[in-house]
XYZ file of C-alpha atoms in Angstrom:
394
model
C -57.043 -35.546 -18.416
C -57.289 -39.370 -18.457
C -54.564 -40.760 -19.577
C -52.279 -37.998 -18.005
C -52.998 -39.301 -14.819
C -52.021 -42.860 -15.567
C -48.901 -43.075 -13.743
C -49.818 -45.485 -11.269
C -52.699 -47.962 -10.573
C -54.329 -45.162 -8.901
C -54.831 -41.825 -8.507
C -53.419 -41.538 -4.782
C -50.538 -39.604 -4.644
C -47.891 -38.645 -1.731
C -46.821 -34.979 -2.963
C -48.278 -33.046 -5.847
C -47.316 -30.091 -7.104
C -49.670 -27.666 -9.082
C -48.262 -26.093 -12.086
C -44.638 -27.059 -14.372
C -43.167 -23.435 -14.226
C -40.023 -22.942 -12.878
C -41.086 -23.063 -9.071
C -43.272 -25.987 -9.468
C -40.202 -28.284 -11.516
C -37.615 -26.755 -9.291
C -39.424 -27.764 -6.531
C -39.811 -31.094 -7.782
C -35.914 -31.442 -8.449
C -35.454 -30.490 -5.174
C -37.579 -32.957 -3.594
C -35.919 -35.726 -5.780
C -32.270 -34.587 -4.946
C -33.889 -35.260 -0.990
C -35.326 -38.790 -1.739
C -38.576 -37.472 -2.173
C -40.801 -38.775 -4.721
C -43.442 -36.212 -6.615
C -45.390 -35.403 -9.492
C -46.336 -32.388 -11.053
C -49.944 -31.630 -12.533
C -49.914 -28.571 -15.798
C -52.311 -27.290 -17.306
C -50.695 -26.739 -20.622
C -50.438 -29.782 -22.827
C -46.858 -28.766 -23.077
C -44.322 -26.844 -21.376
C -44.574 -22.930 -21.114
C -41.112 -22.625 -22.063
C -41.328 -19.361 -24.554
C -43.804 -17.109 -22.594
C -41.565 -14.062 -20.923
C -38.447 -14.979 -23.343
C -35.575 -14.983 -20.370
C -35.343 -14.091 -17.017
C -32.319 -12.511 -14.894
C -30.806 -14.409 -12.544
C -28.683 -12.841 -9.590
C -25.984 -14.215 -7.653
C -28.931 -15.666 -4.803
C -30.471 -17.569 -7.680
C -27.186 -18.856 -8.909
C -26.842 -20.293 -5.708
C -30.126 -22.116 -5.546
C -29.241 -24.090 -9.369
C -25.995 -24.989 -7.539
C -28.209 -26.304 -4.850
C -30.396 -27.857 -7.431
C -27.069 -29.364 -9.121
C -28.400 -27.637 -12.421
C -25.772 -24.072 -12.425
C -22.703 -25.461 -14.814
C -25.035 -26.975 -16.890
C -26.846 -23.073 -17.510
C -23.835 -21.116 -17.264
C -22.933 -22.527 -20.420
C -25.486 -21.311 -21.966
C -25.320 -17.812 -20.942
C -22.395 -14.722 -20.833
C -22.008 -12.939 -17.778
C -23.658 -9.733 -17.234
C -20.568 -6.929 -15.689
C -22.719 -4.074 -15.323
C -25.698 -1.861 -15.783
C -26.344 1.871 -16.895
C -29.298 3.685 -16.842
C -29.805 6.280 -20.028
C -32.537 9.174 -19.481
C -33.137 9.862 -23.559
C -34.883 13.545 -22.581
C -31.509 14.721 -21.536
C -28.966 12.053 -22.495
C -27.682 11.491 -18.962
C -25.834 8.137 -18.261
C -25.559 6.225 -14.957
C -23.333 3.246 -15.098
C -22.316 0.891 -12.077
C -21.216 -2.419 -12.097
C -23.018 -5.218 -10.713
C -22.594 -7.403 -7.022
C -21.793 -10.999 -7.528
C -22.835 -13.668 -10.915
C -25.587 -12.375 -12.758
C -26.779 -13.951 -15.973
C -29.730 -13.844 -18.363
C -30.852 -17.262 -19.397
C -33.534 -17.525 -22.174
C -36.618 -19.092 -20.219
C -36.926 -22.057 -22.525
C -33.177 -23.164 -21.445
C -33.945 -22.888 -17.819
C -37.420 -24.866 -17.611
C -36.193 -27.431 -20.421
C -33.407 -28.309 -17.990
C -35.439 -28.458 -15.056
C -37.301 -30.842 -16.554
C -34.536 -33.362 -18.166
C -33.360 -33.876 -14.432
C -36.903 -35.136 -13.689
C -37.399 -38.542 -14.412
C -39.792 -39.241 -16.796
C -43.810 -39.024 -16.635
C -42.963 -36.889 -13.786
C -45.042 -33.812 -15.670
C -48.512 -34.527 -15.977
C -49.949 -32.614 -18.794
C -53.236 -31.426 -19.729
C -53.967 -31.146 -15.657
C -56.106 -28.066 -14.898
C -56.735 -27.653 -11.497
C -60.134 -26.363 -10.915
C -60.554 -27.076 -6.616
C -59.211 -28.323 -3.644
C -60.622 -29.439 -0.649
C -59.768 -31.333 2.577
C -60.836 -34.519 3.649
C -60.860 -34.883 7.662
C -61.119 -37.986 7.496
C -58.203 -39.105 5.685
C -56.308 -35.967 6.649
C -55.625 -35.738 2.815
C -56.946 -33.213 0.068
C -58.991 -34.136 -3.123
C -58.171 -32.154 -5.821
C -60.660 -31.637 -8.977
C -59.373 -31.330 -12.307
C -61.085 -29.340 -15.608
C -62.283 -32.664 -16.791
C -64.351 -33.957 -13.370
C -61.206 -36.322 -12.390
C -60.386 -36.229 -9.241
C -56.856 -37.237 -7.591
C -56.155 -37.679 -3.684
C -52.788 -35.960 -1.992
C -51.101 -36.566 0.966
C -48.916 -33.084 0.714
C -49.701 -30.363 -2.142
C -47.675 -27.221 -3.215
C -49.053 -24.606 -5.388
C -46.489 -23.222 -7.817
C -49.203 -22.367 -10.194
C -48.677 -18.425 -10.540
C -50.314 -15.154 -9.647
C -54.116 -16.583 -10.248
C -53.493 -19.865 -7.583
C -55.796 -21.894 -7.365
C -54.248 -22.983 -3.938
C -53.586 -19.631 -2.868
C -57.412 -19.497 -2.756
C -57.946 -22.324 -0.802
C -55.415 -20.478 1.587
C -57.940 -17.326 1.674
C -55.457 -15.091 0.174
C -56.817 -12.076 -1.725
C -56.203 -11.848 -5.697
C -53.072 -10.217 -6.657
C -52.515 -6.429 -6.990
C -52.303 -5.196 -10.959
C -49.321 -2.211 -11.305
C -49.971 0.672 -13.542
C -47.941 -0.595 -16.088
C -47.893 -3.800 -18.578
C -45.125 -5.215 -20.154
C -43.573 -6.395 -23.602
C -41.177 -9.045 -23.790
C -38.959 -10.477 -26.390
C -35.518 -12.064 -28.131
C -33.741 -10.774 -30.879
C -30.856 -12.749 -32.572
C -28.043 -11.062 -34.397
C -26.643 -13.813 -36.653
C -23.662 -11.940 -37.288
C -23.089 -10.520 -33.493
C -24.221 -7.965 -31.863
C -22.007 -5.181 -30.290
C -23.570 -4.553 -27.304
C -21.323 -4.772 -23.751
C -22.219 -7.337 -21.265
C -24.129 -4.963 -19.821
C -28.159 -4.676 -18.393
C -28.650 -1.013 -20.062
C -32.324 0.439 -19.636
C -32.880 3.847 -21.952
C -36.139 5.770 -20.293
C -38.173 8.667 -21.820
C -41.163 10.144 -20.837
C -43.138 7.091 -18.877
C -41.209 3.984 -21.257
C -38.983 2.368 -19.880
C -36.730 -0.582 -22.358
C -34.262 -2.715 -20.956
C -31.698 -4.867 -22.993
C -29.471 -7.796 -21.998
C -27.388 -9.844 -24.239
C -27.173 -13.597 -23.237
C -24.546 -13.959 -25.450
C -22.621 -12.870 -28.458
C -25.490 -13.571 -30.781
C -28.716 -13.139 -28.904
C -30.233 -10.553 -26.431
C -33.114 -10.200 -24.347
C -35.517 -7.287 -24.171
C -38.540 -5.281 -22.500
C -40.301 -2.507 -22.883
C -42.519 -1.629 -19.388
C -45.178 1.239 -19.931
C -47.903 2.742 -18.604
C -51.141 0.367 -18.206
C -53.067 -0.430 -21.526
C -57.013 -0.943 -20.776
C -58.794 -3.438 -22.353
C -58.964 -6.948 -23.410
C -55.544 -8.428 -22.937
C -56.513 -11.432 -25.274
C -55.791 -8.581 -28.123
C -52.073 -8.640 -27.364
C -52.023 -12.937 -28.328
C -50.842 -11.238 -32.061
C -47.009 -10.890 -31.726
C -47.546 -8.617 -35.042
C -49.722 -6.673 -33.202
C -47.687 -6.701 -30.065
C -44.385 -5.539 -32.781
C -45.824 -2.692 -34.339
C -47.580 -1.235 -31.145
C -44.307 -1.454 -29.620
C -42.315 0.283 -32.568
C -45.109 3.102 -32.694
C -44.842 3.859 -28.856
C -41.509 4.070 -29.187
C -40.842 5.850 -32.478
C -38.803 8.855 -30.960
C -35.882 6.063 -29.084
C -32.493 5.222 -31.037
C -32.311 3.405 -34.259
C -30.652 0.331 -32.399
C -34.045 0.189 -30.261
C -36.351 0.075 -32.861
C -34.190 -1.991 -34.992
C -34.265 -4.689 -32.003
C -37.578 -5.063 -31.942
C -37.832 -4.745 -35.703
C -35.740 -8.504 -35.611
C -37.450 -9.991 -32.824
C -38.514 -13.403 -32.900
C -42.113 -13.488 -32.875
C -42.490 -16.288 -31.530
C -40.980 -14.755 -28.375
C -43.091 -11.970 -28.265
C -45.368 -11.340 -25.163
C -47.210 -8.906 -23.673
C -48.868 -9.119 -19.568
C -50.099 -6.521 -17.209
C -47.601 -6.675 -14.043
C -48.912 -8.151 -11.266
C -47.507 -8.083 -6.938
C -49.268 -9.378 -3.752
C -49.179 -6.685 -1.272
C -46.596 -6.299 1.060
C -49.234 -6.080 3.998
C -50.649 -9.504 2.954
C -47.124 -11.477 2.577
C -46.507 -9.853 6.133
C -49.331 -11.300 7.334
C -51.339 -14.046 5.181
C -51.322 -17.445 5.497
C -49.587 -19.392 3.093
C -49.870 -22.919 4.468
C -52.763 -24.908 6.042
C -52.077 -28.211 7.202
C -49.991 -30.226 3.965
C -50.793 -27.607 1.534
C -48.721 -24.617 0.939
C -47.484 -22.212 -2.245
C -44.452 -21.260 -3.556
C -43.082 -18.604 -6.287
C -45.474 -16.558 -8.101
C -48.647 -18.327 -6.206
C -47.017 -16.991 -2.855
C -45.545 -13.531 -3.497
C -45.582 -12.697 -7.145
C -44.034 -9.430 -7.792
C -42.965 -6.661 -10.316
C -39.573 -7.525 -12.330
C -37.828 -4.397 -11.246
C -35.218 -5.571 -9.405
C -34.871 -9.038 -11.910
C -35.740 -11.299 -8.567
C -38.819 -12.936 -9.499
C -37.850 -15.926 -10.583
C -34.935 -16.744 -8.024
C -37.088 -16.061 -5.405
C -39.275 -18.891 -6.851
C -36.117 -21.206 -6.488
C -34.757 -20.793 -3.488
C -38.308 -21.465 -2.414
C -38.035 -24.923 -4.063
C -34.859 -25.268 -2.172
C -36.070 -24.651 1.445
C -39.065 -26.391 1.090
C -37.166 -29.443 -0.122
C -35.046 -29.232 2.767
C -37.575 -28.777 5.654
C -39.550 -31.544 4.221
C -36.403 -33.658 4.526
C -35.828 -32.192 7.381
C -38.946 -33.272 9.103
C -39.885 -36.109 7.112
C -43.346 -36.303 6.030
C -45.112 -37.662 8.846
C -44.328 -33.668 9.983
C -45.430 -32.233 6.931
C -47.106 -29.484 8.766
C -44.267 -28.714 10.688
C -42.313 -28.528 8.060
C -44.190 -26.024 6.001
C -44.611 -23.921 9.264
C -40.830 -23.594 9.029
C -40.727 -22.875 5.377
C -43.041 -20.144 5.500
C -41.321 -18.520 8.544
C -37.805 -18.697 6.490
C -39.572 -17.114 3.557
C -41.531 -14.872 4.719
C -39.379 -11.650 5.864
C -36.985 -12.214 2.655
C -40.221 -12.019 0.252
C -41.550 -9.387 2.162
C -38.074 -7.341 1.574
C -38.037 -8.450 -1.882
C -41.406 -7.290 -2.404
C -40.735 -3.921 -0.935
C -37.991 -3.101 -2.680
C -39.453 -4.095 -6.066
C -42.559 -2.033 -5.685
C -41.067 1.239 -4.326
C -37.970 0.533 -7.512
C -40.621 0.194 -10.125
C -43.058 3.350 -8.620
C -39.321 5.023 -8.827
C -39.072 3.926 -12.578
C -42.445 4.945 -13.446
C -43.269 7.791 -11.355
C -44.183 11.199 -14.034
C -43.845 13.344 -11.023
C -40.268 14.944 -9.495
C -42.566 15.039 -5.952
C -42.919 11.591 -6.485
C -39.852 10.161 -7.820
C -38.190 12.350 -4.614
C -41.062 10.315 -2.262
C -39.751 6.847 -3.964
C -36.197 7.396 -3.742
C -36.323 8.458 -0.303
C -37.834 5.363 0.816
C -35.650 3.450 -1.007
C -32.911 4.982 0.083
C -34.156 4.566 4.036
C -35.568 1.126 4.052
C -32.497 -0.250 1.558
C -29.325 1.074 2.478
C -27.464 -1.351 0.497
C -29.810 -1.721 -2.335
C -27.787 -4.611 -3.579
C -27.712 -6.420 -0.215
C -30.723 -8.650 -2.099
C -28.392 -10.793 -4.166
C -26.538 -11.546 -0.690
C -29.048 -14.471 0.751
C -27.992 -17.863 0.360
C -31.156 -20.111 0.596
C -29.207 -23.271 1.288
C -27.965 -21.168 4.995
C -31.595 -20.740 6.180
């Protein structure tokens, strides 16, 4: 790490955040917009702007960039999305409905490239693997350890590291849940325009599901979600490989499918098992202890069936900004014992809904697609009301 740490004179530092995703630099915007001074450790040696290609973001999340100060610069990147329709390819049935409030899909690189210009610089320390944390009683501080033996002090930390937190172990929460599906990802550019409506269409047969969004007139956003793959997911680093097993599997879907993924740009292609912390454990867990919480994926990573994943990481960055400021941080525990009871029912609703939408989605069974929707349809009467919450009212 070295040099990465070089910032200062010395390696004491006020409020560190683990990992430059979009929590972790949205969280660190935040802070700055509050007068609050941070840096964030990675442990790429650049930004992980390409992996998952784009990401939906709801009317919720649209409000949390406004908080952030970051939404007209993104909207002008992006078209907005009117509507979705579901297609069932065994029996050609169509199910369209228009969508509640701003939704958008911005390519991923676009969102964390301008989360980071509104940092100042050598905010992003690269090259930072966080391999332990501990707490020292007598300084009431915690001593993080890095791949390379360095060690750094912290005052406050936040763990926006993802679904294999290093924090979130310190906090004593269990490893993530795997779904039984995985995921393919990836960006396909029409140079001469596509003709696709602004519209989130998914086309399902058998267990596949693919979903396509355009971003804009030239450029649109895909996924293919299907039933777990076994093995070695270091395989799937081959974005050839990842192409043609995707083409293959889906062999029997429209021309305009195939031919999507035909023109992807490799370079966006990814594959990942879906991962989601339990519903019990978000209930109940703890996801602070004493100046050291999570936030986003670390705290309540969860399926992308319902496209909230990464707004939920945002409006975290938002409230936790705001009861730091709030409280000032000679309260710092106080302040993440409010953050996590603001957070905590609205990621445990999120998390809900996304698992029973996605069992929905994948169930092979009528028995259990009838169990699914009947939940649903009980515990989410308005199964848009998600997009409603405003994190800058909590």
């Amino acid at each position: 790490m070295g040099k990465a740490l070089a910032m200062d004179d010395n390696n004491d530092y006020e409020v560190v955040i683990i990992g430059a995703g979009i929590c972790g630099l949205a969280t660190a915007v935040s802070l700055q917009k509050k007068g609050i001074k941070s840096v964030v450790m990675e442990a790429s040696e650049s930004l992980r702007n390409i992996t998952g290609a784009a990401i939906t973001i709801h009317q919720n999340g649209w409000r949390a960039l406004d908080h952030l100060g970051l939404a007209d610069t993104l909207r002008r990147t992006t078209i907005p999305i009117q509507s979705e329709r579901m297609v069932e390819l065994d029996g050609w049935k169509q199910q369209k409905t228009s969508i509640k409030g701003e939704t958008r899909c911005l390519r991923r690189k676009d969102l964390i490239d301008t989360l980071y210009a509104a940092l100042p610089p050598a905010t992003v320390k690269f090259g930072c693997k966080l391999d332990s944390i501990k707490f020292d009683s007598k300084t009431t501080k915690s001593v993080l350890q890095f791949n390379d033996g360095s060690l750094i002090i912290a005052k406050v930390v936040i763990g926006c590291e993802g679904s294999t937190s290093i924090v979130a172990n310190f906090l004593n929460l269990k490893p993530t849940k795997m779904f039984p599906f995985c995921e393919v990802r990836g960006l396909s550019n029409y140079p001469n325009g596509h003709s696709f409506d602004y519209e989130f269409t998914r086309f399902r047969k058998n267990n596949n599901l693919v979903g396509r969004t355009p971003i804009d007139d030239k450029l649109v956003y895909w996924f293919c979600t299907q039933p777990l793959i076994p093995g070695d997911e270091r395989r799937w680093e081959d974005p050839e490989l990842i192409r043609r097993s995707t083409l293959a599997l889906l062999n029997d879907y429209p021309q305009e499918i195939k031919e999507m993924i035909e023109i992807a740009d490799a370079n966006s292609l990814s594959f990942s098992h879906l991962r989601y912390r339990s519903p019990l454990e978000l209930l109940t867990g703890s996801f602070c202890k004493g100046k050291v919480t999570i936030a986003g994926d670390a705290m309540h990573v969860m399926g992308p069936f319902l496209g909230q994943g990464g707004s939920s990481g945002l409006e975290d960055a938002v409230v936790i900004a705001s009861n730091l400021d709030q409280k000032g941080l000679d309260h710092v525990e106080d302040a993440f014992d409010l953050y996590v009871k603001k957070r905590r029912m609205r990621v445990v609703g999120l998390s809900v809904q996304t698992y029973l939408t996605g069992m929905l989605l994948g169930a092979s069974s009528s028995l259990k697609k009838f169990m699914y929707f009947v939940l649903l349809s009980l515990l989410f009467r308005n199964p848009s009301g998600h997009v409603d919450y405003d994190c800058g009212g909590v």
